[in-house]
GROMACS .gro file of C-alpha atoms in nm:
model
  272
    1MET     CA    1   5.341  10.143  10.179
    2GLU     CA    2   5.566  10.298   9.946
    3LYS     CA    3   5.611  10.140   9.598
    4ASN     CA    4   5.889   9.907   9.574
    5LEU     CA    5   5.999  10.013   9.915
    6PHE     CA    6   6.162   9.622   9.931
    7LYS     CA    7   6.351   9.632   9.654
    8LYS     CA    8   6.527  10.004   9.792
    9ILE     CA    9   6.565   9.819  10.113
   10ALA     CA   10   6.734   9.517   9.948
   11VAL     CA   11   6.994   9.754   9.722
   12CYS     CA   12   7.068   9.977  10.074
   13LEU     CA   13   7.167   9.670  10.279
   14ALA     CA   14   7.372   9.552  10.003
   15GLY     CA   15   7.510   9.858   9.892
   16SER     CA   16   7.613   9.891  10.321
   17PHE     CA   17   7.756   9.577  10.304
   18VAL     CA   18   7.992   9.631  10.019
   19TYR     CA   19   8.033   9.954  10.168
   20ALA     CA   20   8.141   9.812  10.512
   21ALA     CA   21   8.387   9.532  10.301
   22GLY     CA   22   8.573   9.826  10.140
   23ILE     CA   23   8.674   9.960  10.460
   24THR     CA   24   8.796   9.649  10.592
   25VAL     CA   25   9.002   9.579  10.284
   26VAL     CA   26   9.151   9.923  10.319
   27LYS     CA   27   9.235   9.880  10.681
   28VAL     CA   28   9.388   9.545  10.699
   29CYS     CA   29   9.643   9.703  10.412
   30ASN     CA   30   9.780   9.899  10.703
   31LEU     CA   31   9.836  10.187  10.495
   32GLY     CA   32   9.621  10.459  10.661
   33ILE     CA   33   9.242  10.436  10.850
   34SER     CA   34   8.986  10.534  10.579
   35PRO     CA   35   8.883  10.932  10.537
   36ILE     CA   36   8.531  10.888  10.662
   37THR     CA   37   8.687  10.725  10.994
   38SER     CA   38   8.993  10.962  10.981
   39ALA     CA   39   8.866  11.216  11.216
   40PRO     CA   40   8.673  11.022  11.454
   41TYR     CA   41   8.984  10.763  11.509
   42ALA     CA   42   9.241  11.104  11.587
   43PHE     CA   43   8.985  11.219  11.840
   44SER     CA   44   8.957  10.911  12.008
   45PHE     CA   45   9.341  10.922  12.128
   46VAL     CA   46   9.196  11.295  12.266
   47VAL     CA   47   8.924  11.161  12.464
   48GLY     CA   48   9.067  10.797  12.543
   49GLN     CA   49   8.728  10.667  12.403
   50SER     CA   50   8.657  10.376  12.142
   51LEU     CA   51   8.625  10.496  11.775
   52GLY     CA   52   8.255  10.384  11.734
   53THR     CA   53   8.166  10.657  12.001
   54CYS     CA   54   8.349  10.952  11.844
   55THR     CA   55   8.196  10.848  11.536
   56MET     CA   56   7.892  10.873  11.678
   57TYR     CA   57   7.978  11.216  11.823
   58LEU     CA   58   8.094  11.324  11.451
   59ASN     CA   59   7.772  11.187  11.291
   60VAL     CA   60   7.562  11.429  11.522
   61ILE     CA   61   7.790  11.738  11.355
   62LEU     CA   62   7.683  11.562  11.064
   63TYR     CA   63   7.320  11.545  11.140
   64VAL     CA   64   7.313  11.900  11.220
   65ILE     CA   65   7.519  12.047  10.868
   66GLN     CA   66   7.250  11.799  10.704
   67LYS     CA   67   6.943  11.997  10.896
   68LEU     CA   68   7.099  12.370  10.846
   69VAL     CA   69   7.182  12.300  10.436
   70LEU     CA   70   6.830  12.098  10.381
   71LYS     CA   71   6.620  12.249  10.579
   72LYS     CA   72   6.266  12.097  10.566
   73GLU     CA   73   6.376  11.853  10.315
   74TYR     CA   74   6.577  11.688  10.617
   75THR     CA   75   6.271  11.519  10.745
   76LEU     CA   76   6.244  11.323  11.077
   77ARG     CA   77   6.253  11.007  10.881
   78LYS     CA   78   6.530  11.082  10.710
   79PHE     CA   79   6.707  11.161  11.051
   80LEU     CA   80   6.563  10.816  11.167
   81THR     CA   81   6.670  10.633  10.876
   82GLN     CA   82   7.037  10.735  10.872
   83PHE     CA   83   7.006  10.661  11.267
   84ILE     CA   84   6.924  10.303  11.228
   85LEU     CA   85   7.168  10.256  10.895
   86SER     CA   86   7.443  10.383  11.091
   87SER     CA   87   7.389  10.092  11.385
   88VAL     CA   88   7.343   9.836  11.090
   89PHE     CA   89   7.675   9.989  10.913
   90ALA     CA   90   7.851   9.941  11.275
   91VAL     CA   91   7.716   9.563  11.301
   92LEU     CA   92   7.808   9.519  10.897
   93ILE     CA   93   8.184   9.651  10.952
   94ASP     CA   94   8.259   9.408  11.256
   95PHE     CA   95   8.080   9.099  11.059
   96THR     CA   96   8.268   9.206  10.733
   97GLY     CA   97   8.614   9.248  10.927
   98VAL     CA   98   8.590   8.884  11.010
   99LEU     CA   99   8.472   8.759  10.677
  100PHE     CA  100   8.758   8.939  10.473
  101GLY     CA  101   9.038   9.053  10.766
  102GLY     CA  102   9.237   8.747  10.752
  103PHE     CA  103   9.397   8.830  10.430
  104VAL     CA  104   9.690   9.065  10.474
  105PRO     CA  105   9.897   9.143  10.204
  106GLN     CA  106  10.265   9.161  10.273
  107SER     CA  107  10.435   9.360  10.036
  108TYR     CA  108  10.425   9.692  10.003
  109VAL     CA  109  10.332   9.710   9.654
  110PHE     CA  110  10.137   9.459   9.680
  111ARG     CA  111   9.935   9.652   9.986
  112MET     CA  112   9.872   9.972   9.753
  113LEU     CA  113   9.700   9.747   9.487
  114TYR     CA  114   9.469   9.620   9.728
  115LEU     CA  115   9.432   9.937   9.867
  116ILE     CA  116   9.307  10.105   9.550
  117PHE     CA  117   9.086   9.754   9.482
  118GLY     CA  118   8.926   9.853   9.861
  119CYS     CA  119   8.890  10.171   9.705
  120PHE     CA  120   8.716  10.044   9.408
  121VAL     CA  121   8.427   9.851   9.634
  122LEU     CA  122   8.416  10.114   9.887
  123ALA     CA  123   8.303  10.315   9.608
  124ALA     CA  124   8.041  10.061   9.463
  125GLY     CA  125   7.890  10.030   9.768
  126VAL     CA  126   7.828  10.390   9.849
  127CYS     CA  127   7.721  10.441   9.502
  128GLY     CA  128   7.453  10.153   9.598
  129VAL     CA  129   7.351  10.327   9.925
  130VAL     CA  130   7.306  10.668   9.794
  131MET     CA  131   7.089  10.534   9.464
  132SER     CA  132   6.883  10.308   9.664
  133ASP     CA  133   6.648  10.603   9.736
  134PHE     CA  134   6.610  10.472  10.042
  135GLY     CA  135   6.876  10.618  10.297
  136MET     CA  136   7.175  10.707  10.382
  137LEU     CA  137   7.506  10.768  10.587
  138PRO     CA  138   7.562  11.091  10.734
  139GLY     CA  139   7.878  11.136  10.539
  140GLU     CA  140   7.723  11.059  10.255
  141GLY     CA  141   7.394  11.256  10.349
  142VAL     CA  142   7.663  11.569  10.389
  143ALA     CA  143   7.814  11.520  10.070
  144VAL     CA  144   7.480  11.520   9.915
  145CYS     CA  145   7.471  11.878  10.071
  146ILE     CA  146   7.778  11.934   9.878
  147GLN     CA  147   7.638  11.832   9.570
  148LYS     CA  148   7.321  12.090   9.629
  149ILE     CA  149   7.538  12.367   9.669
  150THR     CA  150   7.804  12.343   9.395
  151LYS     CA  151   7.652  12.130   9.104
  152LEU     CA  152   7.899  11.934   9.074
  153ASP     CA  153   7.891  11.567   9.031
  154PHE     CA  154   7.855  11.337   9.341
  155GLY     CA  155   8.199  11.163   9.310
  156ILE     CA  156   8.317  11.496   9.321
  157CYS     CA  157   8.141  11.596   9.611
  158LYS     CA  158   8.271  11.291   9.822
  159ILE     CA  159   8.642  11.401   9.704
  160ILE     CA  160   8.569  11.683   9.901
  161PHE     CA  161   8.444  11.552  10.228
  162ASP     CA  162   8.642  11.297  10.254
  163SER     CA  163   8.965  11.529  10.196
  164SER     CA  164   8.788  11.732  10.455
  165MET     CA  165   8.724  11.462  10.671
  166VAL     CA  166   9.136  11.415  10.625
  167VAL     CA  167   9.216  11.799  10.710
  168LEU     CA  168   8.985  11.730  11.021
  169ALA     CA  169   9.243  11.477  11.150
  170LEU     CA  170   9.547  11.618  11.095
  171ILE     CA  171   9.430  11.958  11.255
  172ILE     CA  172   9.284  11.731  11.553
  173SER     CA  173   9.597  11.500  11.594
  174LEU     CA  174   9.877  11.800  11.558
  175ALA     CA  175   9.700  12.052  11.722
  176PHE     CA  176   9.582  11.804  12.032
  177LEU     CA  177   9.868  11.492  12.031
  178GLY     CA  178  10.140  11.680  11.850
  179ARG     CA  179  10.181  11.360  11.639
  180VAL     CA  180   9.968  11.208  11.320
  181GLU     CA  181   9.790  10.935  11.389
  182GLY     CA  182   9.550  10.696  11.186
  183VAL     CA  183   9.666  10.933  10.840
  184ARG     CA  184   9.911  10.805  10.605
  185GLU     CA  185   9.954  10.770  10.233
  186GLY     CA  186   9.684  10.524  10.180
  187THR     CA  187   9.453  10.769  10.358
  188LEU     CA  188   9.476  11.041  10.124
  189VAL     CA  189   9.497  10.811   9.807
  190SER     CA  190   9.136  10.659   9.977
  191ALA     CA  191   9.017  11.041   9.997
  192PHE     CA  192   9.121  11.077   9.597
  193MET     CA  193   9.022  10.696   9.452
  194ILE     CA  194   8.694  10.639   9.614
  195GLY     CA  195   8.562  10.968   9.480
  196TRP     CA  196   8.712  10.936   9.132
  197PHE     CA  197   8.580  10.561   9.146
  198ALA     CA  198   8.218  10.640   9.245
  199ARG     CA  199   8.194  10.888   8.993
  200TYR     CA  200   8.180  10.678   8.735
  201ILE     CA  201   8.061  10.394   8.858
  202GLY     CA  202   7.727  10.599   8.966
  203ARG     CA  203   7.696  10.679   8.580
  204PHE     CA  204   7.730  10.334   8.491
  205LEU     CA  205   7.511  10.177   8.796
  206GLY     CA  206   7.274  10.478   8.809
  207PRO     CA  207   7.070  10.408   8.513
  208ARG     CA  208   7.065  10.009   8.598
  209LEU     CA  209   6.906  10.044   8.925
  210SER     CA  210   6.672  10.312   8.790
  211VAL     CA  211   6.512  10.031   8.581
  212PHE     CA  212   6.513   9.770   8.894
  213LEU     CA  213   6.403  10.009   9.115
  214ASN     CA  214   6.111  10.206   8.913
  215PRO     CA  215   6.071   9.947   8.602
  216GLY     CA  216   5.758  10.150   8.516
  217SER     CA  217   5.889  10.501   8.555
  218PRO     CA  218   6.000  10.734   8.210
  219ASN     CA  219   6.328  10.661   8.290
  220SER     CA  220   6.340  10.268   8.297
  221VAL     CA  221   6.128  10.323   7.902
  222SER     CA  222   6.428  10.562   7.773
  223GLN     CA  223   6.626  10.288   7.876
  224GLN     CA  224   6.556  10.064   7.597
  225PRO     CA  225   6.810   9.915   7.312
  226ALA     CA  226   6.911  10.225   7.108
  227SER     CA  227   6.850   9.992   6.856
  228ALA     CA  228   6.477  10.006   6.845
  229ASN     CA  229   6.491  10.358   6.825
  230THR     CA  230   6.759  10.373   6.557
  231ALA     CA  231   6.564  10.179   6.300
  232SER     CA  232   6.284  10.345   6.326
  233GLN     CA  233   6.475  10.664   6.286
  234ASN     CA  234   6.674  10.515   6.001
  235GLU     CA  235   6.331  10.383   5.847
  236LYS     CA  236   6.157  10.737   5.899
  237ARG     CA  237   6.504  10.870   5.684
  238LYS     CA  238   6.412  10.630   5.400
  239ASN     CA  239   6.093  10.714   5.366
  240ARG     CA  240   6.158  11.139   5.323
  241ARG     CA  241   6.444  10.998   5.086
  242LYS     CA  242   6.150  10.802   4.879
  243GLY     CA  243   5.945  11.045   4.888
  244HIS     CA  244   6.219  11.345   4.855
  245GLY     CA  245   6.293  11.133   4.555
  246SER     CA  246   6.005  11.085   4.367
  247TRP     CA  247   5.906  11.418   4.415
  248ILE     CA  248   6.244  11.489   4.221
  249LYS     CA  249   6.111  11.244   3.948
  250LYS     CA  250   5.776  11.414   3.892
  251GLN     CA  251   6.012  11.761   3.880
  252ASP     CA  252   6.182  11.583   3.595
  253TRP     CA  253   5.905  11.452   3.380
  254GLN     CA  254   5.750  11.759   3.441
  255ASN     CA  255   6.008  11.958   3.278
  256ARG     CA  256   6.061  11.732   2.990
  257LEU     CA  257   5.697  11.769   2.888
  258LEU     CA  258   5.738  12.137   2.911
  259ASN     CA  259   6.064  12.107   2.672
  260ASN     CA  260   5.912  11.875   2.440
  261GLU     CA  261   5.645  12.121   2.419
  262CYS     CA  262   5.854  12.458   2.322
  263ASN     CA  263   6.046  12.248   2.070
  264ASN     CA  264   5.738  12.150   1.903
  265ASN     CA  265   5.659  12.497   1.912
  266ASN     CA  266   5.906  12.595   1.768
  267LEU     CA  267   5.913  12.354   1.456
  268ILE     CA  268   5.617  12.462   1.403
  269LYS     CA  269   5.660  12.866   1.364
  270LYS     CA  270   5.943  12.722   1.145
  271GLU     CA  271   5.728  12.538   0.923
  272ILE     CA  272   5.476  12.871   0.955
   0.00000   0.00000   0.00000
C-alpha cells in the first residue's frame, strides 16, 4: 500500500467537498453558472439531456486530451481515479446544494460579493484536490496538462481552461440556439477569480500540505522555522568576525613590535 494513502484520500475528499460547496455558492447567486459547467450546460439545451449526462460527454473529451498530452504518464490508474472522483463529486454537488442552497442573496451587490466568496471557496477546493497527490477531476487534469506545456503557474492555467470553457459555451449557444445560455457576468468573473485565487492559495497551502502528507520528506525538513537557521547563521558570522578581529589584533601587535625595534635601532645608531 502506498505510503500516506489514507491522508491523501482524506485531503482529496475534503477538497472535493469544498470544491462542490463553492460551485453551490456560485450557483445560488443567479449571476451565471460556473465556468467548468458552462459548456455542458449550454450543450444540454442542444441535445435535450441532463447536465450530468452532458458533463460526462465533456469528461470523455477531457480524458482524451490528457492522454494525448501526458501519453504514458496518463495511466489506467489515473483514468479510473478521475472516473471515481467525478462520480463522488456529482454526489457532493447535490449534497452541498441541500446544505448551502437555501441561502439566496437578494441585492445585486450582495450577490456579487457572495459570488466572489464562492470563487474563493471553489479555488481552495481545487487546490486541495490537486495537491492531495491522489487524483484530480478531469477539468483540473487538463489544467495540469496546460501547465506542463506552458510552464506557467497552475492558477494561470486554471484561468486559461475556465476561459476556454466559457468561450466554448458561447459558441455552442450562439451556433445552435441563437441565444446565450448560462453565461452571465458572474461566469466571466468566476473564470478569472477562481484561477487568481487558486494561484495564491496554492502558494500558501502547498508547503503545508506537503508537510502533512509527507512529514519525513526533505521538503518538510525545509519547512522548519527560519529562526533556527537564522540563529545558526548569525553564530557563524559572529565567530567569523571574532576570528577576523583576533587576526587583526595579532597583526597590530606584530606591527607595533617591528616599529619599536626600528626605533631602538635608530637610537643605537645615533649614539654610535
